Coordinates of C-alpha atoms and ligand atoms in Angstrom, one line a residue:
X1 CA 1.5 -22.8 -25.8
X2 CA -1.8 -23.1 -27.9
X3 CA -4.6 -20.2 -27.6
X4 CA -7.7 -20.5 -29.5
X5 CA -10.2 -17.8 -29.2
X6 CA -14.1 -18.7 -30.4
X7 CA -15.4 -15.5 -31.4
X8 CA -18.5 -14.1 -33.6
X9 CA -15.9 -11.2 -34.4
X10 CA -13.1 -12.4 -35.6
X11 CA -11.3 -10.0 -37.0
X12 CA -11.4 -8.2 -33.5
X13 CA -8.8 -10.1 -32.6
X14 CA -6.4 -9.0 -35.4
X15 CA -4.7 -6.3 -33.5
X16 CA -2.9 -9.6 -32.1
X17 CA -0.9 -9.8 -35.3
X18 CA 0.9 -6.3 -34.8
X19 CA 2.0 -6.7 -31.2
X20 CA 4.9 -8.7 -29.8
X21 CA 2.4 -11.3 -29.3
X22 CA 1.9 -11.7 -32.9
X23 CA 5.9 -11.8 -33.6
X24 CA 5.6 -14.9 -30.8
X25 CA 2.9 -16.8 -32.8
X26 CA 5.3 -16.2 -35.9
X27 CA 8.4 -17.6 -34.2
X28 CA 6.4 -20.6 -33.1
X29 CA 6.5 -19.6 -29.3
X30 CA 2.6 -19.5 -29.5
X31 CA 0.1 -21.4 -31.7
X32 CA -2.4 -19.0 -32.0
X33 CA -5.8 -19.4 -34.1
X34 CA -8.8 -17.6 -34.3
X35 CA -12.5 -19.2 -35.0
X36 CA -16.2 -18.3 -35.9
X37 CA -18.1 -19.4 -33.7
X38 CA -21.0 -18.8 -36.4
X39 CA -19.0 -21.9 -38.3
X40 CA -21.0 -24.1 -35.8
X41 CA -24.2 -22.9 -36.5
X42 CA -27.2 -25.0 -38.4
X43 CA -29.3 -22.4 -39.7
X44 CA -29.5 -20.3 -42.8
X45 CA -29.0 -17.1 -40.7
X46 CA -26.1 -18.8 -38.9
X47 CA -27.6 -17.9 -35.6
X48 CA -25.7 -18.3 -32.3
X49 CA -28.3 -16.4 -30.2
X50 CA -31.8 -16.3 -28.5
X51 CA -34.3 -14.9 -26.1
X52 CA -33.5 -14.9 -22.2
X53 CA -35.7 -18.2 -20.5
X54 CA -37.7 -16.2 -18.2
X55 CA -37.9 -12.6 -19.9
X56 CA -35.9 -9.9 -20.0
X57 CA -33.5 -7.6 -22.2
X58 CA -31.2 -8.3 -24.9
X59 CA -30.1 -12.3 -26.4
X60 CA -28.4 -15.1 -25.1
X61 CA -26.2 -17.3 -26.7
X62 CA -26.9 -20.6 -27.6
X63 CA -25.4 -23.6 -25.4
X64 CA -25.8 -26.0 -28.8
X65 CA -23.8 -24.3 -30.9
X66 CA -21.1 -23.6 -28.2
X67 CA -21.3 -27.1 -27.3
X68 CA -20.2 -28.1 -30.8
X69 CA -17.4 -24.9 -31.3
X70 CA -16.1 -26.2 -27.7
X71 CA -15.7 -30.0 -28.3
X72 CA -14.3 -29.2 -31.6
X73 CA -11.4 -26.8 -30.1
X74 CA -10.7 -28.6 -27.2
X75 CA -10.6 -31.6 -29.6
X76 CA -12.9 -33.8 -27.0
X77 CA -14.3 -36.8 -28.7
X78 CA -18.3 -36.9 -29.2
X79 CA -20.3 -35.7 -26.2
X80 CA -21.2 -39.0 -24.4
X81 CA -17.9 -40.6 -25.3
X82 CA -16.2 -37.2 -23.4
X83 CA -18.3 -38.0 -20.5
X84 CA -17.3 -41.6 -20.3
X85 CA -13.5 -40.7 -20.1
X86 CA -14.2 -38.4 -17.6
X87 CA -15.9 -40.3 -15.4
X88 CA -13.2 -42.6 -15.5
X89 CA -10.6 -40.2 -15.1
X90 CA -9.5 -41.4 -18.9
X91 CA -8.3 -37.7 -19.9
X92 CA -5.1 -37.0 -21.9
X93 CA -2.7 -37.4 -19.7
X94 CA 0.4 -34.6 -19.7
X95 CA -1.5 -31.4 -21.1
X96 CA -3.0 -28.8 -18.9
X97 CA -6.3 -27.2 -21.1
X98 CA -8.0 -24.3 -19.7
X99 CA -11.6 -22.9 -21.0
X100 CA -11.8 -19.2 -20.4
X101 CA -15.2 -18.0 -20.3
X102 CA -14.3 -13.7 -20.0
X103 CA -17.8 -12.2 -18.4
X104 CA -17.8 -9.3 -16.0
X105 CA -19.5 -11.9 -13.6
X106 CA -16.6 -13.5 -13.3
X107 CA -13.7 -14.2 -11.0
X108 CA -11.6 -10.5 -10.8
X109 CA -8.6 -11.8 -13.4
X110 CA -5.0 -11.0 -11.5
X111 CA -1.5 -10.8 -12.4
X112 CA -1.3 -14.4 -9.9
X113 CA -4.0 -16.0 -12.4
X114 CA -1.8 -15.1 -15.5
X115 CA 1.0 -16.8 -13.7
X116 CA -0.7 -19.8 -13.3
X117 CA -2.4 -19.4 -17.1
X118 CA 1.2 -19.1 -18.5
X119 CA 1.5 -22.6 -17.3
X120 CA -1.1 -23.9 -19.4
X121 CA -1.0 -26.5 -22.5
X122 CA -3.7 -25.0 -24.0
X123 CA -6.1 -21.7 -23.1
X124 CA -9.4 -21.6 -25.1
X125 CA -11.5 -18.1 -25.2
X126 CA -15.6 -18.7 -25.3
X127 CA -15.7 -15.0 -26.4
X128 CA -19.9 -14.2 -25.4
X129 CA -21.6 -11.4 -26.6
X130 CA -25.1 -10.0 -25.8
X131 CA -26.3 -10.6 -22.1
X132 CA -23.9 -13.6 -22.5
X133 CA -23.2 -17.3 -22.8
X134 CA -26.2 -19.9 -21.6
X135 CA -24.8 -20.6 -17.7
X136 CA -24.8 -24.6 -18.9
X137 CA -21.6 -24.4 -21.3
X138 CA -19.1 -23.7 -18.6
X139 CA -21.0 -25.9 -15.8
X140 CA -20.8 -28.8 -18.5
X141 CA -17.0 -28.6 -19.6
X142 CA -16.9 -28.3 -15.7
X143 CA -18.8 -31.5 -15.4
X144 CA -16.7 -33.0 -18.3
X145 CA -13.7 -32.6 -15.9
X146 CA -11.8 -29.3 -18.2
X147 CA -10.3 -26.6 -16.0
X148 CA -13.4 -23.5 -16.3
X149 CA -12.3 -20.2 -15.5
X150 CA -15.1 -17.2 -15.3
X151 CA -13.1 -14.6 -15.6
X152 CA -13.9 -10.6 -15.4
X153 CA -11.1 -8.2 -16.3
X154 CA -12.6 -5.3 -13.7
X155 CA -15.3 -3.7 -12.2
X156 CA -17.2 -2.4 -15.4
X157 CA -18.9 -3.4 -18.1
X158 CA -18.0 -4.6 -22.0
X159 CA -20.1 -5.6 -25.2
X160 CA -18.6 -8.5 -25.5
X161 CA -15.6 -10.5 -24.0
X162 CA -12.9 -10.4 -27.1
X163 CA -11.5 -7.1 -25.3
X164 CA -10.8 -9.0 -22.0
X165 CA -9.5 -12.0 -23.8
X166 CA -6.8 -10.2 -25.9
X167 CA -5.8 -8.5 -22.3
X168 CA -5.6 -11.8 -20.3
X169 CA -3.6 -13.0 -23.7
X170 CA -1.5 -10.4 -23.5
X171 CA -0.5 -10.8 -19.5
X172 CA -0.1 -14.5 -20.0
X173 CA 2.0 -14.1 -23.2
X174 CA 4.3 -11.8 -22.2
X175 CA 5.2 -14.5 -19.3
X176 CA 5.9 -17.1 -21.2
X177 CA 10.0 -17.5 -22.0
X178 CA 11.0 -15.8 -25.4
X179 CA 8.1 -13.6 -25.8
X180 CA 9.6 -10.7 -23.9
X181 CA 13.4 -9.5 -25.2
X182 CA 14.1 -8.5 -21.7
X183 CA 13.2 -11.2 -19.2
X184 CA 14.1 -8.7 -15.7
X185 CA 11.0 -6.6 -17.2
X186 CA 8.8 -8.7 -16.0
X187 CA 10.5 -8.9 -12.5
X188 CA 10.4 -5.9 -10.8
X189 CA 7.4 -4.7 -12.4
X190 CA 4.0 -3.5 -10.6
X191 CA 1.7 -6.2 -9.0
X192 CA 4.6 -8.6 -9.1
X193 CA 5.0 -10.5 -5.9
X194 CA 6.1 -7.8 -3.8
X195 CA 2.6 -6.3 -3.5
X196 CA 3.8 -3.0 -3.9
X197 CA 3.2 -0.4 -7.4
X198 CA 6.1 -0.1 -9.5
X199 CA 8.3 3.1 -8.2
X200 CA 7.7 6.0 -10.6
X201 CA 11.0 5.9 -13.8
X202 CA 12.6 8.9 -15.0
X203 CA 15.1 9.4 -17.9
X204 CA 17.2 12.3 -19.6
X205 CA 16.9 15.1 -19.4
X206 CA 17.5 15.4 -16.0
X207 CA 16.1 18.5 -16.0
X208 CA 12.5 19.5 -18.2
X209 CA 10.1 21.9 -18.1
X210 CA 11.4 23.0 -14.6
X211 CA 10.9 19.6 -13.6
X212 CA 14.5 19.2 -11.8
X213 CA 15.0 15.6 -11.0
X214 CA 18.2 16.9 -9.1
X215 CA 16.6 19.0 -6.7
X216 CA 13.2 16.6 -6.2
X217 CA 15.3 13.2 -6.3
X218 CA 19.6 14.1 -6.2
X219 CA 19.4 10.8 -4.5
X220 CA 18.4 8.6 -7.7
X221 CA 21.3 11.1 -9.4
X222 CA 23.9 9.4 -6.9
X223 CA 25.0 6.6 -8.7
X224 CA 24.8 4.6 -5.2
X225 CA 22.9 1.6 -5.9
X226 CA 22.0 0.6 -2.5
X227 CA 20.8 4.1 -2.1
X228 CA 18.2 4.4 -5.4
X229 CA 17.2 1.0 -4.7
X230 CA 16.3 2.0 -1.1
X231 CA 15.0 5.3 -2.1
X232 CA 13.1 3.5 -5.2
X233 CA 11.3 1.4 -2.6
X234 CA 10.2 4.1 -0.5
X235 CA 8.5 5.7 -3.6
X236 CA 7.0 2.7 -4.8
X237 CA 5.5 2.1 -1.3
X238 CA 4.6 6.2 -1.2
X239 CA 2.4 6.0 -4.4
X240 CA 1.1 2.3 -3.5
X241 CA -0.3 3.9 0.1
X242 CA -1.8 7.0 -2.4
X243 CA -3.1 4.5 -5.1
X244 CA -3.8 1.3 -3.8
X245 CA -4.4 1.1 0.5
X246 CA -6.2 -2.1 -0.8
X247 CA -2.8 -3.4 -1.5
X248 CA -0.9 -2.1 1.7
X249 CA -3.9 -3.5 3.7
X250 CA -2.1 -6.7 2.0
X251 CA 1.2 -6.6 2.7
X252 CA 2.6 -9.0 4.6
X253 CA 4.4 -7.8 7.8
X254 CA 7.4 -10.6 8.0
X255 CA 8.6 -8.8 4.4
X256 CA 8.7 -5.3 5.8
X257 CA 11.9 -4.1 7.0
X258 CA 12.5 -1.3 9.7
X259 CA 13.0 1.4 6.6
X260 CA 9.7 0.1 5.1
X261 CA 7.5 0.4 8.1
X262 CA 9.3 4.0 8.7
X263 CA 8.1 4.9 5.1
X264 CA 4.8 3.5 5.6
X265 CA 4.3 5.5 9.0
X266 CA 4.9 8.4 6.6
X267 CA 2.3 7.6 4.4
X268 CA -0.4 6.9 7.0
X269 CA -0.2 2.9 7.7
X270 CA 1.8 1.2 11.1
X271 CA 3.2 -1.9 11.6
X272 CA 2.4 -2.9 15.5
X273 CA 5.1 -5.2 16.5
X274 CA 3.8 -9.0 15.6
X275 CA 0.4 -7.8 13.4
X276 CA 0.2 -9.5 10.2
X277 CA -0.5 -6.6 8.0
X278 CA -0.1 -2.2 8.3
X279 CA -2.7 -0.6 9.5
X280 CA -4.3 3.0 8.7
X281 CA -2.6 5.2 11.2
X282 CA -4.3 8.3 12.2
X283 CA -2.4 11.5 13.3
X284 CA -4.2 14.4 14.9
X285 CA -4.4 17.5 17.3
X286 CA -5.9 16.2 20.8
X287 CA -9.5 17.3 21.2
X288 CA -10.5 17.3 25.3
X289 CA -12.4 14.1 25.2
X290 CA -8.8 12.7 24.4
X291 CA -7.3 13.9 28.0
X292 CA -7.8 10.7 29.7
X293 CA -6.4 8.2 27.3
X294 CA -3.7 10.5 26.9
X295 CA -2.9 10.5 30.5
X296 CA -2.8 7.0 30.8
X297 CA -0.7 6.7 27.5
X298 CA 1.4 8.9 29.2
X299 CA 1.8 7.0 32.5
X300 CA 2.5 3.5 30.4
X301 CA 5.4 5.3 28.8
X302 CA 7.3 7.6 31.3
X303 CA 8.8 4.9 33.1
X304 CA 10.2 3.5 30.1
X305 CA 12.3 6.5 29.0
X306 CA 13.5 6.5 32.8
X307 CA 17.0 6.3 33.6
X308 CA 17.2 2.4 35.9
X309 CA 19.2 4.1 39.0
X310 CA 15.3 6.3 39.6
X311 CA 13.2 4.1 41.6
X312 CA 9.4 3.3 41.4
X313 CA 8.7 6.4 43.6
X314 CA 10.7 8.6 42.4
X315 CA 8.8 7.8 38.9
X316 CA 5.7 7.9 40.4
X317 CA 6.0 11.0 42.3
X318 CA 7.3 12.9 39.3
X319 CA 4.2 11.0 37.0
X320 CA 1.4 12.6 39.9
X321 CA 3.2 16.4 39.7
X322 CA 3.0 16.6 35.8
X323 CA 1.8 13.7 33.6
X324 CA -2.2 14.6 35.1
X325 CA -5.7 15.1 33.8
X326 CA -5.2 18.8 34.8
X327 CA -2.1 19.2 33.2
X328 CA -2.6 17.9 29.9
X329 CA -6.1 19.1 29.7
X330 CA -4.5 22.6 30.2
X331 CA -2.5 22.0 27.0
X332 CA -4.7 20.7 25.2
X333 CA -7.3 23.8 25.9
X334 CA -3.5 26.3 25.5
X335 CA -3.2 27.1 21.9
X336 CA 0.2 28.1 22.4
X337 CA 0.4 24.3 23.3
X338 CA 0.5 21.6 20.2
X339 CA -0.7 18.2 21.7
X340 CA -0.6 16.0 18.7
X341 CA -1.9 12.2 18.9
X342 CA -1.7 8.8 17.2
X343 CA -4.4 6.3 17.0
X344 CA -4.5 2.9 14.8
X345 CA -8.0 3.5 13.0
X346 CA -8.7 -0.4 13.6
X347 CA -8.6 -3.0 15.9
X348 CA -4.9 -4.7 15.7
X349 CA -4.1 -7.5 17.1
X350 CA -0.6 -7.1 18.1
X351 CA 2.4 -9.4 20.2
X352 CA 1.5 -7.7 23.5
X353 CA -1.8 -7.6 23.3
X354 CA -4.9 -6.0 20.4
X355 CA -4.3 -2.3 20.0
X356 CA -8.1 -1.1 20.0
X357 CA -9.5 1.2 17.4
X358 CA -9.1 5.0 18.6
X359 CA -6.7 4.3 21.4
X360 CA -3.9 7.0 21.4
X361 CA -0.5 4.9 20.7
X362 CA 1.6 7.6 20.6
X363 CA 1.8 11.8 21.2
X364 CA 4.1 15.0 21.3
X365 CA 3.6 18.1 22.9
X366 CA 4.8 21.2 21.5
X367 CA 5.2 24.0 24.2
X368 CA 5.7 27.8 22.5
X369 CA 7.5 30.5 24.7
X370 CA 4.9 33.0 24.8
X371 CA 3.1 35.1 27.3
X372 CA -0.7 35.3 27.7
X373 CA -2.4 38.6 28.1
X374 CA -1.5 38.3 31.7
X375 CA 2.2 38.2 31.3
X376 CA 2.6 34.2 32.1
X377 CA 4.3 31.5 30.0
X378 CA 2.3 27.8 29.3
X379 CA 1.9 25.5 32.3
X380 CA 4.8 23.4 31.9
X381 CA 6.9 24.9 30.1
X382 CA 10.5 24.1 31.2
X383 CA 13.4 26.7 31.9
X384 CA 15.5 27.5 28.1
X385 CA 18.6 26.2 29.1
X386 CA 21.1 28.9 27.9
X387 CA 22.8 26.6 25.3
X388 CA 19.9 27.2 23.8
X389 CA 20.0 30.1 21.0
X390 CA 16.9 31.8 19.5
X391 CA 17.4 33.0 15.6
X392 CA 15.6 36.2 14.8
X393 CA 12.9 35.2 11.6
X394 CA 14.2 34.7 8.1
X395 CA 12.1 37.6 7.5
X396 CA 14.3 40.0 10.5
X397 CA 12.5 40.5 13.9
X398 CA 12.1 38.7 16.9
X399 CA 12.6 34.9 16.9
X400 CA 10.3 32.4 18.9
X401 CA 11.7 29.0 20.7
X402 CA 9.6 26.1 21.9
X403 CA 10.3 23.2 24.0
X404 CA 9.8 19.7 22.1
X405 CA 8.2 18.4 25.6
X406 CA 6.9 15.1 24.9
X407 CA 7.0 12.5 21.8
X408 CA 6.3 8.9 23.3
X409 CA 5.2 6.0 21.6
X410 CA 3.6 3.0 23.2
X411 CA 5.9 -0.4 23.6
X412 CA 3.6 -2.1 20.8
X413 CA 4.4 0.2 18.3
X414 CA 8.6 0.6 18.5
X415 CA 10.0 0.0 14.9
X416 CA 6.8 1.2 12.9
X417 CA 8.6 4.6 12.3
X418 CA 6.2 6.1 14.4
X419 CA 8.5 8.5 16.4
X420 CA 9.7 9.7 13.7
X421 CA 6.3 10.3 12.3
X422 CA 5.0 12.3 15.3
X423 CA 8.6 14.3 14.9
X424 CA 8.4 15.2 11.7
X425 CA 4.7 16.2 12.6
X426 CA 6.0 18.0 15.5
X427 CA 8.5 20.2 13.8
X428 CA 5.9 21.1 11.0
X429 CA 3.6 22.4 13.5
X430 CA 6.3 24.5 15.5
X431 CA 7.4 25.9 11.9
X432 CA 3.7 26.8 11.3
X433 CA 3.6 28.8 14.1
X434 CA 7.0 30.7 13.7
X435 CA 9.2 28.6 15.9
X436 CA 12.5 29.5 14.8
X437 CA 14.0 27.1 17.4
X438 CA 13.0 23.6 19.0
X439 CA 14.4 22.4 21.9
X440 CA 14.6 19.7 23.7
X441 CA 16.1 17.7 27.0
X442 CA 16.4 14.0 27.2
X443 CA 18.2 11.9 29.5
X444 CA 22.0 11.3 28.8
X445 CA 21.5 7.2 28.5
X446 CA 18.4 7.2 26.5
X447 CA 20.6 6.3 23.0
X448 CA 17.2 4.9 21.5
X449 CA 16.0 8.7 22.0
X450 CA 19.0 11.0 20.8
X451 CA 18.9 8.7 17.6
X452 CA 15.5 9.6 16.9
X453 CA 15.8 12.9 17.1
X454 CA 19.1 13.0 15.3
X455 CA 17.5 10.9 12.4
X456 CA 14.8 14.2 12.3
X457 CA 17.6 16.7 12.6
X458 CA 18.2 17.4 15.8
X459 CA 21.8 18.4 17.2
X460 CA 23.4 18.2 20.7
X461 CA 24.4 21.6 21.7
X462 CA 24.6 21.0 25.8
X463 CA 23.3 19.7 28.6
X464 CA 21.4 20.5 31.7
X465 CA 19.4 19.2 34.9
X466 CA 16.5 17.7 35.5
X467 CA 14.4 16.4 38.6
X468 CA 12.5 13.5 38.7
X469 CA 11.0 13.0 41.8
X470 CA 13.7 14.4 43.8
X471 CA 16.8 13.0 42.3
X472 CA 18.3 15.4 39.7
X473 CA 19.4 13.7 36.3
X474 CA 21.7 14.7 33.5
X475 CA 20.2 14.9 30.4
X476 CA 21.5 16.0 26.7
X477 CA 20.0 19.4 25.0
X478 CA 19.2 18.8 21.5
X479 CA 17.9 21.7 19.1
X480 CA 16.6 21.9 15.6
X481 CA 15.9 25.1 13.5
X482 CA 12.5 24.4 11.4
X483 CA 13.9 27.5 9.5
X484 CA 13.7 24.9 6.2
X485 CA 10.3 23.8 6.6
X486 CA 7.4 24.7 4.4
X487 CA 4.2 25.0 6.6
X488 CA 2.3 24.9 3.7
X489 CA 3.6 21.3 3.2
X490 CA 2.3 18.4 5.8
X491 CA 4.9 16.1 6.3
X492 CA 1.8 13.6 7.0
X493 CA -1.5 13.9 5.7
X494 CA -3.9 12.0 7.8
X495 CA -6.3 9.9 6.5
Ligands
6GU1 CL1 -14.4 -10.4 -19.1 N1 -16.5 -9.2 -20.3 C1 -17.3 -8.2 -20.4 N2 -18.3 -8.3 -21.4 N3 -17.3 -7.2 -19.7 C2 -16.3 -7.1 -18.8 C3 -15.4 -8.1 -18.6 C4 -15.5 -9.2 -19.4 N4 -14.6 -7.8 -17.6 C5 -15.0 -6.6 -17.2 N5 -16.1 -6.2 -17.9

């Protein structure tokens, strides 16, 4: 590969000498040479430069003496024979030349346009200074048929462009075979193909500065590949949802497995079952104006959790008694009640049907065992079956249970990792108010359920019965102690 940078600094460019770069022009791997663009200048002064057509601040540099630099590097025959060959597609046949033009108005510069740089014959660098290069040099070489890229390194602005060209050098080099001793390096490396940051890399000690890498990570400690690889992933997709939503916004669904999209729910992005990309998830205590889209979330979802032997009536009979406006307006306005809801912050278009912006997709209710002033428990509230223990507080005194009451997600959004999103939020919630036990009863056949809420900690510990609409069903008791949660730690921050 060939680089030739035009420059009125040349000697900028010498740090290329001390870098691997450098070692690859020395080994031959790249034919690197530097140029004075002042060489192509007619005057005593050598000057390149001029006053803006027009008005304004600063200098502009002259198209004639990049004309003459430019032909020269790219070794194109006299002007008007150049223009000739072009016209009849008479160019060298076999090489690829690119022209470079670095400027802050350019195209943003990526690690995808490296790639296709590091296929290049040759890459020349028109390195402007001052406001910048006449616009008729790159619209010319255009014209002449060379490849012309405008390219800006990022959102902010530089003297000159000999900074942004030893960068784009540097991402092109390093990706061409040889430079790099390590070839994988360049694989699993941030903004490669995967759209996701690089996970974050540790080494010995294991333990610094009370830094403990086996109590915040044991699992990259296991020696379990599969494991760290998974575990890896997850992190590189936590701190990419922290960094760069930009670049989740990008990802492409068909590439996310059911352990991505779980990690992703727990940084605030869903996956609705046939959208192209995540979207922003919001999580957030019901206010009253969200009763009624609750209550018909509520209706679309019962029956799905209902055992097939309960007919439509039965459903429907136990839906009108306690899935109403009055009913979950009551919890909503019961602080001893945690109604918790999730919304897709944009319109999704989704398999069955768009998912509208603000529409509650999924919801748990938290239901406290404690009396008001007047003596009476939550509206509600189920009987404690007696499997059911209650721990006294870590701290000695009284424990407090509560019954996990509701966590349903709508049909659009199974496999985002949603339910175990609103679980996790759940528990956080109960633990924040003292809950020293969650309970919960769900019917016996609903295996989609108990995994859930084993995945989040939960453990069978009995059974008990439960009407719906008349018939009496069996369903499993689960509990969970939120003993280990830190309340001062969200397992979700909302966005
Ligand atoms: Cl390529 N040149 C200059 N002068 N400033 C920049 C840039 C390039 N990219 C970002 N800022």
């Amino acid at each position: 590969m060939r680089l030739d940078v035009v420059t009125i600094f040349p000697d900028y460019l010498r740090v290329l000498e001390l870098s691997l770069i450098g070692k690859a022009a020395g080994t031959g791997l790249i034919d690197l040479a530097v140029h004075d663009l002042r060489r192509w200048a007619h005057d005593r002064h050598r000057t390149v430069d001029d006053t803006p057509l027009g008005g304004g601040a600063g200098m502009v540099m002259r198209p004639d003496v990049w004309g003459e630099a430019l032909d020269t590097v790219l070794d194109l025959p006299a002007e008007r024979a150049a223009a000739r060959e072009a016209a009849t597609g008479r160019r060298r046949a076999g090489t690829r030349q690119v022209l470079v033009v670095p400027t802050p108005a350019g195209e943003v510069f990526t690690q995808r346009t490296a790639e296709d740089l590091a296929h290049a014959d040759q890459v020349v660098f028109a390195c402007g200074r001052y406001e910048g290069i006449d616009a008729r040099v790159p619209e010319h070489y255009r014209q002449l048929g060379v490849e012309v890229r405008e390219l800006s390194i990022g959102d902010y602005v530089l003297n000159g462009g000999e900074v942004a060209a030893l960068v784009i050098i540097e991402a092109v080099a390093r990706l061409r075979p040889g430079v790099l001793g390590n070839p994988d390096s360049v694989v699993e490396e941030s903004h490669s193909r995967a759209g996701l940051l690089e996970y974050p890399v540790h080494t010995r000690p294991v333990s610094w500065r009370g830094h403990d890498l086996a109590t915040s990570w044991p699992g990259l400690l296991s020696g379990n590949h599969p494991r760290v690889a998974r575990e890896r992933r997850e992190r590189a997709i936590a701190r990419t949802a922290d960094r760069r939503p930009d670049m989740v916004a990008r990802l492409d669904a068909q590439h996310l497995d059911g352990k991505d999209r779980a990690a992703l729910a727990h940084n605030g992005w869903a996956v609705p079952r046939g959208a192209a990309h995540p979207v922003p998830l919001s999580l957030r205590r019901a206010l009253a104006e969200d009763v009624p889209g609750l209550v018909v979330l509520a209706r679309r979802t019962f029956p799905d959790a209902c055992p097939s032997f309960l007919t439509t009536e039965q459903v429907t009979e136990h839906m009108d008694r306690h899935l109403t406006a009055e009913r979950l307006g009551a919890w909503q306005a019961d602080p001893r009640v945690i109604v918790t809801l999730a919304c897709l912050t944009e319109d999704t278009p989704a398999e069955a049907g768009p998912v509208r912006a603000g529409e509650p997709v999924g919801y748990s209710v938290v239901i406290l065992e404690a009396e008001d002033d007047a003596g009476a428990l939550p509206a509600g509230l189920d009987p404690r079956p007696a499997a059911v223990n209650v721990p006294h507080r870590p701290a000695g005194g009284p424990g407090l249970a509560a019954e996990l009451s509701k966590v349903y997600v709508d049909a659009r959004l199974r496999g985002s990792g949603l339910v175990d999103v609103l679980l996790s939020e759940a528990v956080r919630g109960a633990c924040a108010l003292g809950v020293t036990t969650l309970w919960l009863g769900t019917h016996d056949g609903n295996r989609r359920a108990h995994k859930a809420y084993r995945r989040s900690g939960f453990v069978k510990v009995g059974t008990r019965r439960y009407d719906v609409g008349g018939q009496s069903c069996r369903d499993v008791v689960m509990t969970l102690s939120p003993g280990a949660c830190d309340p001062q730690q969200p397992v979700w921050s909302g966005r």
